[in-house]
Coordinates of C-alpha atoms and ligand atoms in Angstrom, one line a residue:
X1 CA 86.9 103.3 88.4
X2 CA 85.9 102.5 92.1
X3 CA 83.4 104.0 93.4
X4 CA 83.9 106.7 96.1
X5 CA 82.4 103.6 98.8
X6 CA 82.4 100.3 98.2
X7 CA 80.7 97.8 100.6
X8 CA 81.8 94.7 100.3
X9 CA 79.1 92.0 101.6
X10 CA 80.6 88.5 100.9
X11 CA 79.0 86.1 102.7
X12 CA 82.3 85.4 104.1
X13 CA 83.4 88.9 105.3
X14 CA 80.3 89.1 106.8
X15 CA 80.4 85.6 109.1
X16 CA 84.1 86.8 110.0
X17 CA 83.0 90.7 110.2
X18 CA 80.2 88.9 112.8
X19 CA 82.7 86.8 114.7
X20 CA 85.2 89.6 115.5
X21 CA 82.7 92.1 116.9
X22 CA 81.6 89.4 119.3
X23 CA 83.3 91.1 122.2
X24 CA 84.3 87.6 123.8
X25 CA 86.5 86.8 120.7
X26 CA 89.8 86.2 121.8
X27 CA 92.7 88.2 120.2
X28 CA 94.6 85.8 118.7
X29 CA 91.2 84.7 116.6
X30 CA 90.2 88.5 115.9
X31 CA 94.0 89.2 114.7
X32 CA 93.4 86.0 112.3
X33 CA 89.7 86.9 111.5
X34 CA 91.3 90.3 110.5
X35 CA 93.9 89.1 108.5
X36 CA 92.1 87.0 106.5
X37 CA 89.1 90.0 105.7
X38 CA 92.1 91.9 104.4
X39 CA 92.7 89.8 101.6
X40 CA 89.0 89.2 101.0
X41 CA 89.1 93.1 100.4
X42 CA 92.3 93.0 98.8
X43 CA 90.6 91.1 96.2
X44 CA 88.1 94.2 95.6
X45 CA 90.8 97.2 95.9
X46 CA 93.3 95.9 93.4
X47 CA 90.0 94.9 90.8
X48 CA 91.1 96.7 88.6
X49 CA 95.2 97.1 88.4
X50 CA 96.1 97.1 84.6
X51 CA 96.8 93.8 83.1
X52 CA 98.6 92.6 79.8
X53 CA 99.8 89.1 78.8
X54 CA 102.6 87.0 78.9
X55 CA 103.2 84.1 76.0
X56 CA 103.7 81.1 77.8
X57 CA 103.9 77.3 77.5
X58 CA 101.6 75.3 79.4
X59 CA 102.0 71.4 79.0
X60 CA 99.7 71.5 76.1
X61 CA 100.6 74.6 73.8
X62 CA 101.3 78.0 74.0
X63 CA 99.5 80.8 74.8
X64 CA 99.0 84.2 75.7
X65 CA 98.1 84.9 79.7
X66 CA 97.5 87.2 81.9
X67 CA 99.3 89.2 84.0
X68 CA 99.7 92.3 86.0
X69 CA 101.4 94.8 84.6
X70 CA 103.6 95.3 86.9
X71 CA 102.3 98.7 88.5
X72 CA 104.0 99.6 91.6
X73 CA 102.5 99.7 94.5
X74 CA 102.9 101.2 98.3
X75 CA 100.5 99.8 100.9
X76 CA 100.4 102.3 103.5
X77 CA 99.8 101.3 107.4
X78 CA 97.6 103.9 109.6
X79 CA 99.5 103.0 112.9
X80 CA 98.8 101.1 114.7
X81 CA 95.4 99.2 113.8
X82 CA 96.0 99.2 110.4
X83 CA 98.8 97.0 110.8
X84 CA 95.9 94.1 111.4
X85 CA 95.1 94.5 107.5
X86 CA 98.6 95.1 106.0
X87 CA 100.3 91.5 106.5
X88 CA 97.5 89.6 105.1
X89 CA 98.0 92.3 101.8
X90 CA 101.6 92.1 101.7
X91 CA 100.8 88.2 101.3
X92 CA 98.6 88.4 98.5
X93 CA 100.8 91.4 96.7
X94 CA 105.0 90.6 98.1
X95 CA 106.4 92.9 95.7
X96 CA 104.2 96.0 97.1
X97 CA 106.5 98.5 99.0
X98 CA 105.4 99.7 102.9
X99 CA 105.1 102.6 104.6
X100 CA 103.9 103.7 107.5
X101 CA 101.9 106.7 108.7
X102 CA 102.0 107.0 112.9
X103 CA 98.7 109.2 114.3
X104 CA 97.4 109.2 117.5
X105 CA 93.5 110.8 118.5
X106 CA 93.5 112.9 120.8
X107 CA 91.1 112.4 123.2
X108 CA 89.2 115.5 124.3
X109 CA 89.5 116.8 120.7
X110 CA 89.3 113.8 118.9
X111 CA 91.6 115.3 116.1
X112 CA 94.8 113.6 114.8
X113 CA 98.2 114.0 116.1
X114 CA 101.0 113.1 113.4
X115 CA 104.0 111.0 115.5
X116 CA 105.8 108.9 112.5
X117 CA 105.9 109.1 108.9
X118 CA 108.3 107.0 106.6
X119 CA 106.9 106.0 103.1
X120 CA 108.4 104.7 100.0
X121 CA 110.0 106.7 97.2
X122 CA 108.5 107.5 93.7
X123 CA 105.0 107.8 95.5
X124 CA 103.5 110.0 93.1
X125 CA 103.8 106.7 90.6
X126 CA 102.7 104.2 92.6
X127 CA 98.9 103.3 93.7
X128 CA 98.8 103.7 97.1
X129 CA 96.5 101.5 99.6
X130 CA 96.0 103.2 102.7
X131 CA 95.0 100.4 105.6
X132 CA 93.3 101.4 108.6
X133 CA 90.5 99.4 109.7
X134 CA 88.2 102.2 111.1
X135 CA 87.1 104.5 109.5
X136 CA 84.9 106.5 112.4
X137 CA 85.4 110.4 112.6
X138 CA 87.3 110.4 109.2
X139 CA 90.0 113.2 110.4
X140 CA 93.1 110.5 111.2
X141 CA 91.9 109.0 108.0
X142 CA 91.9 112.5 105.6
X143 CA 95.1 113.2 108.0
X144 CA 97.1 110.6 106.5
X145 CA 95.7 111.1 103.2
X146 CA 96.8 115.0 103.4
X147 CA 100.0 113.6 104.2
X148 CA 100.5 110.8 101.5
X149 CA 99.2 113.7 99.0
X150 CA 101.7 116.1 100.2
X151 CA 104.2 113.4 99.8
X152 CA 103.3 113.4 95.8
X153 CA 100.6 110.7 96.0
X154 CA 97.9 110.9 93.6
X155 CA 96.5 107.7 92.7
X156 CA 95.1 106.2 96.9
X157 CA 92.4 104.0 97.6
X158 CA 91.5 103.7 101.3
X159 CA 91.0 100.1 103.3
X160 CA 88.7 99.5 106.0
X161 CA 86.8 97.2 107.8
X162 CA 84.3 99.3 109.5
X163 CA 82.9 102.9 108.2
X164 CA 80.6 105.6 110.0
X165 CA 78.6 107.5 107.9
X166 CA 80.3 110.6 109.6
X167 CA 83.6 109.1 108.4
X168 CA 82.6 108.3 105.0
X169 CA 81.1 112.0 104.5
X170 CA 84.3 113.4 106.1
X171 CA 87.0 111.6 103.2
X172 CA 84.3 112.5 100.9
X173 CA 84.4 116.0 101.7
X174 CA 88.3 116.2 102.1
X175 CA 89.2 113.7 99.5
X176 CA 86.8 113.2 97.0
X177 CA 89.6 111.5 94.7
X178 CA 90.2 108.8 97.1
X179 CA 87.7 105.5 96.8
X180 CA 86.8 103.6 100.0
X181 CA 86.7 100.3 100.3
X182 CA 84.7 98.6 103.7
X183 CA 83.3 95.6 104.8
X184 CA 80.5 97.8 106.3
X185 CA 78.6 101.2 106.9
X186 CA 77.3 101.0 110.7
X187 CA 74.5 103.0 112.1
X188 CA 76.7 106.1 113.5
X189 CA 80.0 107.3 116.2
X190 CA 78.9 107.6 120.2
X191 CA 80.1 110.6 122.0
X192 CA 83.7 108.9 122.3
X193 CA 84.3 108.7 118.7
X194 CA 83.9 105.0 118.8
X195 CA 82.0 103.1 116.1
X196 CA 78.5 101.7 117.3
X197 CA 77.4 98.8 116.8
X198 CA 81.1 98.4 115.9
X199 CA 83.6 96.1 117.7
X200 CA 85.4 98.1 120.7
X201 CA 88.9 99.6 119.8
X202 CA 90.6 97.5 117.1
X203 CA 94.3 98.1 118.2
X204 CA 93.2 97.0 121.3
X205 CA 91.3 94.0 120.4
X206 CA 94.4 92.7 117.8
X207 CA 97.2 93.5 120.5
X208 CA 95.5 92.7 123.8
X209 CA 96.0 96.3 125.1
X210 CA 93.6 98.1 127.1
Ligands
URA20 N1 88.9 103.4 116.5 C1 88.6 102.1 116.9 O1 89.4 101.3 117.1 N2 87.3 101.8 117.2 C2 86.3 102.7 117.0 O2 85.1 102.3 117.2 C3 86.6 104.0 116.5 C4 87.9 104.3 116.3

């Protein structure tokens, strides 16, 4: 069982975590830097998926081996940002189905507005990875879990890259049941909602929007 946060502080995340807040790194490098923290996390999220074993041959006898047990699985983009972490998932796990969860923040109240949902069927028996890769106020993020539970979800584990401690304490308050995995806690939001020391906006930093 996951904890309800998990940091994850590979040397690795960490030099990459480093290079994309850098606020001189260019997009196309930050897009890559993302992609490749998402299977570095990936790695952590799916630690424990249920295994059995296969008998097989290998060039010198046969044996039993392991593999996954062939629990489905939904990865579920927070548009548009968490696109950055879901292709670099999808990689590492092809057979995982996609959805997609649209939310925009309002700006004066900082509270989620819902704009697209489309998620695959037979949710309620599928683990569920939401990707989103920050986790600042917490309310898109408990949004979008409200709306993956209300879509029969009940097994969801959460993907970031950056965390708040207000963000962290909202899911935990909302949705106790749903573990967090980030490659860091920073020190706290600024009066625009925006992670500090952070890295800026992330959609805008992968897409090269303002
Ligand atoms: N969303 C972002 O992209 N960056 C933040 O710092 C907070 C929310």
């Amino acid at each position: 069982m996951l904890d309800h946060l998990t940091l994850v502080q590979h040397p690795l995340i960490q030099h990459k975590l480093t290079l994309m807040r850098e606020k001189n790194t260019p997009t196309a490098v930050f897009r890559q830097l993302l992609r490749e923290i998402s299977q570095l996390l990936a790695f952590e999220i799916t630690r424990e998926l249920p295994m059995t074993t296969r008998r097989i041959e290998t060039p010198l006898c046969e044996m039993d081996a392991p593999v996954l047990d062939g629990r489905k699985l939904a990865l579920v983009s927070i548009l548009r940002a968490g696109n950055g972490l879901l292709d670099g998932v999808l990689e590492l796990i092809p057979s995982a189905r996609v959805g997609f969860v649209g939310l925009y923040r309002d700006e004066q109240t900082l509270q989620p507005v819902q704009y697209y949902f489309k998620v695959p069927d037979e949710l309620p028996e599928r683990l569920v990875i939401a990707v989103d890769p920050m986790l600042a106020t917490g309310n898109s993020s408990a949004a979008a879990i409200d709306l993956l539970k209300g879509a029969g979800a009940t097994d969801i584990r959460f993907m970031c890259l950056l965390a708040a401690p207000e963000g962290v304490a909202r899911m935990k308050e909302a949705h106790p049941d749903v573990p967090i995995v980030t490659a860091a806690l920073d020190d706290h939001l600024n009066e625009k909602g925006y992670i500090v020391p952070g890295l800026g906006d992330a959609g805008d930093r992968m897409f090269g929007t303002k």
